[in-house]
PDB file of C-alpha atoms in Angstrom:
ATOM      1  CA  MET N  19     221.942  11.016 116.234  1.00 42.00           C
ATOM      2  CA  GLN N  20     222.243   7.340 115.294  1.00 47.00           C
ATOM      3  CA  GLU N  21     224.542   6.717 118.252  1.00 45.00           C
ATOM      4  CA  LYS N  22     221.840   7.951 120.654  1.00 50.00           C
ATOM      5  CA  VAL N  23     219.206   5.665 119.088  1.00 50.00           C
ATOM      6  CA  PHE N  24     221.597   2.717 119.323  1.00 51.00           C
ATOM      7  CA  ASN N  25     222.261   3.485 122.990  1.00 65.00           C
ATOM      8  CA  LYS N  26     218.532   3.650 123.816  1.00 60.00           C
ATOM      9  CA  ARG N  27     218.011   0.335 122.075  1.00 63.00           C
ATOM     10  CA  GLN N  28     220.971  -1.204 123.894  1.00 59.00           C
ATOM     11  CA  ILE N  29     219.743   0.085 127.256  1.00 58.00           C
ATOM     12  CA  GLY N  30     216.324  -1.458 126.552  1.00 61.00           C
ATOM     13  CA  THR N  31     217.938  -4.781 125.652  1.00 74.00           C
ATOM     14  CA  ASP N  32     220.089  -4.701 128.790  1.00 75.00           C
ATOM     15  CA  TYR N  33     217.093  -4.158 131.080  1.00 75.00           C
ATOM     16  CA  GLU N  34     215.039  -6.798 129.263  1.00 88.00           C
ATOM     17  CA  THR N  35     217.909  -9.172 130.106  1.00 90.00           C
ATOM     18  CA  VAL N  36     217.678  -8.101 133.769  1.00 89.00           C
ATOM     19  CA  ALA N  37     213.927  -8.760 133.701  1.00 93.00           C
ATOM     20  CA  THR N  38     214.448 -12.145 132.009  1.00 95.00           C
ATOM     21  CA  LYS N  39     216.870 -13.238 134.738  1.00 96.00           C
ATOM     22  CA  TYR N  40     214.462 -11.974 137.407  1.00 96.00           C
ATOM     23  CA  LEU N  41     211.598 -14.019 135.924  1.00 97.00           C
ATOM     24  CA  GLU N  42     213.767 -17.124 135.592  1.00 97.00           C
ATOM     25  CA  GLN N  43     214.758 -16.814 139.265  1.00 97.00           C
ATOM     26  CA  LYS N  44     211.046 -16.770 140.104  1.00 97.00           C
ATOM     27  CA  GLY N  45     210.633 -20.056 138.207  1.00 97.00           C
ATOM     28  CA  TYR N  46     209.226 -18.740 134.932  1.00 97.00           C
ATOM     29  CA  SER N  47     210.203 -20.324 131.616  1.00 95.00           C
ATOM     30  CA  ILE N  48     210.990 -17.799 128.888  1.00 95.00           C
ATOM     31  CA  LEU N  49     209.152 -18.652 125.665  1.00 94.00           C
ATOM     32  CA  GLU N  50     210.013 -15.582 123.561  1.00 93.00           C
ATOM     33  CA  ARG N  51     211.935 -12.331 123.794  1.00 94.00           C
ATOM     34  CA  ASN N  52     211.050  -9.383 121.589  1.00 93.00           C
ATOM     35  CA  TYR N  53     208.212 -11.204 119.848  1.00 94.00           C
ATOM     36  CA  ARG N  54     207.257  -9.153 116.792  1.00 94.00           C
ATOM     37  CA  CYS N  55     204.251  -9.335 114.518  1.00 94.00           C
ATOM     38  CA  PRO N  56     202.388  -6.875 112.247  1.00 94.00           C
ATOM     39  CA  TYR N  57     200.671  -5.317 115.315  1.00 94.00           C
ATOM     40  CA  GLY N  58     203.786  -4.564 117.321  1.00 95.00           C
ATOM     41  CA  GLU N  59     206.076  -6.217 119.856  1.00 94.00           C
ATOM     42  CA  ILE N  60     205.979  -7.832 123.286  1.00 95.00           C
ATOM     43  CA  ASP N  61     209.184  -7.696 125.309  1.00 95.00           C
ATOM     44  CA  ILE N  62     208.920 -11.101 127.011  1.00 96.00           C
ATOM     45  CA  ILE N  63     206.511 -14.002 126.722  1.00 95.00           C
ATOM     46  CA  ALA N  64     206.967 -16.444 129.572  1.00 96.00           C
ATOM     47  CA  ARG N  65     205.294 -19.404 131.189  1.00 94.00           C
ATOM     48  CA  ASP N  66     204.390 -19.366 134.887  1.00 94.00           C
ATOM     49  CA  LYS N  67     203.065 -22.869 135.615  1.00 92.00           C
ATOM     50  CA  GLU N  68     199.840 -23.116 133.577  1.00 89.00           C
ATOM     51  CA  THR N  69     199.805 -19.409 132.632  1.00 94.00           C
ATOM     52  CA  VAL N  70     201.320 -17.733 129.593  1.00 94.00           C
ATOM     53  CA  VAL N  71     202.508 -14.285 130.674  1.00 96.00           C
ATOM     54  CA  PHE N  72     202.936 -11.345 128.305  1.00 96.00           C
ATOM     55  CA  CYS N  73     205.429  -8.950 129.941  1.00 95.00           C
ATOM     56  CA  GLU N  74     206.098  -5.342 129.111  1.00 94.00           C
ATOM     57  CA  ILE N  75     209.404  -4.066 130.506  1.00 93.00           C
ATOM     58  CA  LYS N  76     209.890  -0.371 131.257  1.00 87.00           C
ATOM     59  CA  TYR N  77     213.046   1.337 132.481  1.00 81.00           C
ATOM     60  CA  ARG N  78     213.381   4.888 133.733  1.00 71.00           C
ATOM     61  CA  LYS N  79     216.715   6.333 134.791  1.00 65.00           C
ATOM     62  CA  LYS N  80     214.894   9.023 136.781  1.00 57.00           C
ATOM     63  CA  CYS N  81     211.333   9.009 138.013  1.00 58.00           C
ATOM     64  CA  SER N  82     210.958  12.745 137.419  1.00 52.00           C
ATOM     65  CA  TYR N  83     209.138  11.810 134.204  1.00 60.00           C
ATOM     66  CA  GLY N  84     206.914   9.391 136.110  1.00 57.00           C
ATOM     67  CA  SER N  85     207.104   5.806 137.192  1.00 63.00           C
ATOM     68  CA  PRO N  86     208.258   3.258 134.624  1.00 58.00           C
ATOM     69  CA  LEU N  87     204.951   1.477 135.194  1.00 66.00           C
ATOM     70  CA  ALA N  88     202.939   4.594 134.314  1.00 69.00           C
ATOM     71  CA  ALA N  89     204.397   4.443 130.785  1.00 72.00           C
ATOM     72  CA  VAL N  90     202.133   1.482 129.988  1.00 81.00           C
ATOM     73  CA  ASP N  91     199.062   3.554 129.203  1.00 85.00           C
ATOM     74  CA  SER N  92     195.791   2.377 127.636  1.00 88.00           C
ATOM     75  CA  ARG N  93     197.146   2.865 124.094  1.00 91.00           C
ATOM     76  CA  LYS N  94     200.152   0.639 124.886  1.00 91.00           C
ATOM     77  CA  GLN N  95     197.853  -1.899 126.572  1.00 92.00           C
ATOM     78  CA  ARG N  96     195.699  -2.131 123.421  1.00 94.00           C
ATOM     79  CA  ARG N  97     198.799  -2.671 121.265  1.00 94.00           C
ATOM     80  CA  ILE N  98     200.146  -5.382 123.585  1.00 94.00           C
ATOM     81  CA  SER N  99     196.698  -7.029 123.617  1.00 94.00           C
ATOM     82  CA  LYS N 100     196.613  -7.177 119.811  1.00 94.00           C
ATOM     83  CA  VAL N 101     200.084  -8.719 119.691  1.00 94.00           C
ATOM     84  CA  ALA N 102     199.080 -11.270 122.354  1.00 93.00           C
ATOM     85  CA  LEU N 103     195.954 -12.197 120.360  1.00 91.00           C
ATOM     86  CA  TYR N 104     198.075 -12.640 117.227  1.00 92.00           C
ATOM     87  CA  TYR N 105     200.546 -14.801 119.177  1.00 92.00           C
ATOM     88  CA  THR N 106     197.871 -17.035 120.714  1.00 89.00           C
ATOM     89  CA  ALA N 107     196.085 -17.471 117.367  1.00 87.00           C
ATOM     90  CA  GLY N 108     199.244 -19.046 115.954  1.00 83.00           C
ATOM     91  CA  TYR N 109     199.531 -21.722 118.639  1.00 73.00           C
ATOM     92  CA  LYS N 110     197.375 -24.672 119.594  1.00 62.00           C
ATOM     93  CA  ALA N 111     197.319 -24.051 123.321  1.00 64.00           C
ATOM     94  CA  PRO N 112     195.753 -26.670 125.574  1.00 63.00           C
ATOM     95  CA  GLU N 113     192.473 -25.682 127.190  1.00 71.00           C
ATOM     96  CA  ASN N 114     193.996 -25.513 130.678  1.00 78.00           C
ATOM     97  CA  VAL N 115     196.344 -22.635 129.776  1.00 84.00           C
ATOM     98  CA  PHE N 116     195.578 -19.168 131.117  1.00 90.00           C
ATOM     99  CA  TYR N 117     196.911 -15.816 129.918  1.00 93.00           C
ATOM    100  CA  ARG N 118     197.834 -12.657 131.767  1.00 95.00           C
ATOM    101  CA  PHE N 119     199.549  -9.314 131.220  1.00 95.00           C
ATOM    102  CA  ASP N 120     202.360  -8.262 133.571  1.00 95.00           C
ATOM    103  CA  VAL N 121     204.419  -5.094 133.693  1.00 94.00           C
ATOM    104  CA  ILE N 122     207.937  -4.945 135.093  1.00 94.00           C
ATOM    105  CA  GLY N 123     209.345  -1.537 135.951  1.00 88.00           C
ATOM    106  CA  ILE N 124     213.039  -0.989 136.619  1.00 86.00           C
ATOM    107  CA  ASP N 125     214.312   2.306 137.992  1.00 81.00           C
ATOM    108  CA  GLY N 126     217.728   3.964 137.796  1.00 75.00           C
ATOM    109  CA  GLU N 127     218.838   2.261 141.005  1.00 77.00           C
ATOM    110  CA  GLY N 128     218.053  -1.182 139.615  1.00 79.00           C
ATOM    111  CA  GLN N 129     214.939  -1.676 141.750  1.00 85.00           C
ATOM    112  CA  ILE N 130     212.437  -4.028 140.112  1.00 90.00           C
ATOM    113  CA  GLU N 131     208.696  -3.692 140.541  1.00 89.00           C
ATOM    114  CA  HIS N 132     206.664  -6.531 139.059  1.00 94.00           C
ATOM    115  CA  ILE N 133     202.916  -6.167 138.731  1.00 91.00           C
ATOM    116  CA  GLU N 134     201.129  -9.409 137.879  1.00 93.00           C
ATOM    117  CA  ASN N 135     197.788  -8.985 136.101  1.00 93.00           C
ATOM    118  CA  ALA N 136     198.687  -5.347 135.496  1.00 90.00           C
ATOM    119  CA  PHE N 137     195.831  -4.956 133.011  1.00 89.00           C
ATOM    120  CA  TYR N 138     193.190  -6.947 131.175  1.00 86.00           C
ATOM    121  CA  PHE N 139     192.834  -7.543 127.452  1.00 83.00           C
ATOM    122  CA  GLN N 140     192.063  -4.237 125.688  1.00 75.00           C
ATOM    123  CA  GLN N 141     190.282  -3.902 122.359  1.00 70.00           C
TER     124      GLN N 141
END
């Protein structure tokens, strides 16, 4: 049983690395990976010009269980929003910085779908 958990964790890490490289190729600067706080975790926090981007990465080997992007439901959006609020409260960001939430889905064939502004802050 532990081996399976380790493999799922490793697969997640591998695809977060794929997403990190993808974002860097698009010109983003990676600020944090796997940022954790008492409210949860955000996979990638990046900077896109004057915008801080909170990215959730989802991988699905097969889409028979639904799109990777569909896995970021309203409950997950609220959790990510709380983590983002915690993160921003700890930093003195200049006034000209914007924030957004992106979702990156990767399927079993390695296709990447990146949705900018995938959702708004959820309470």
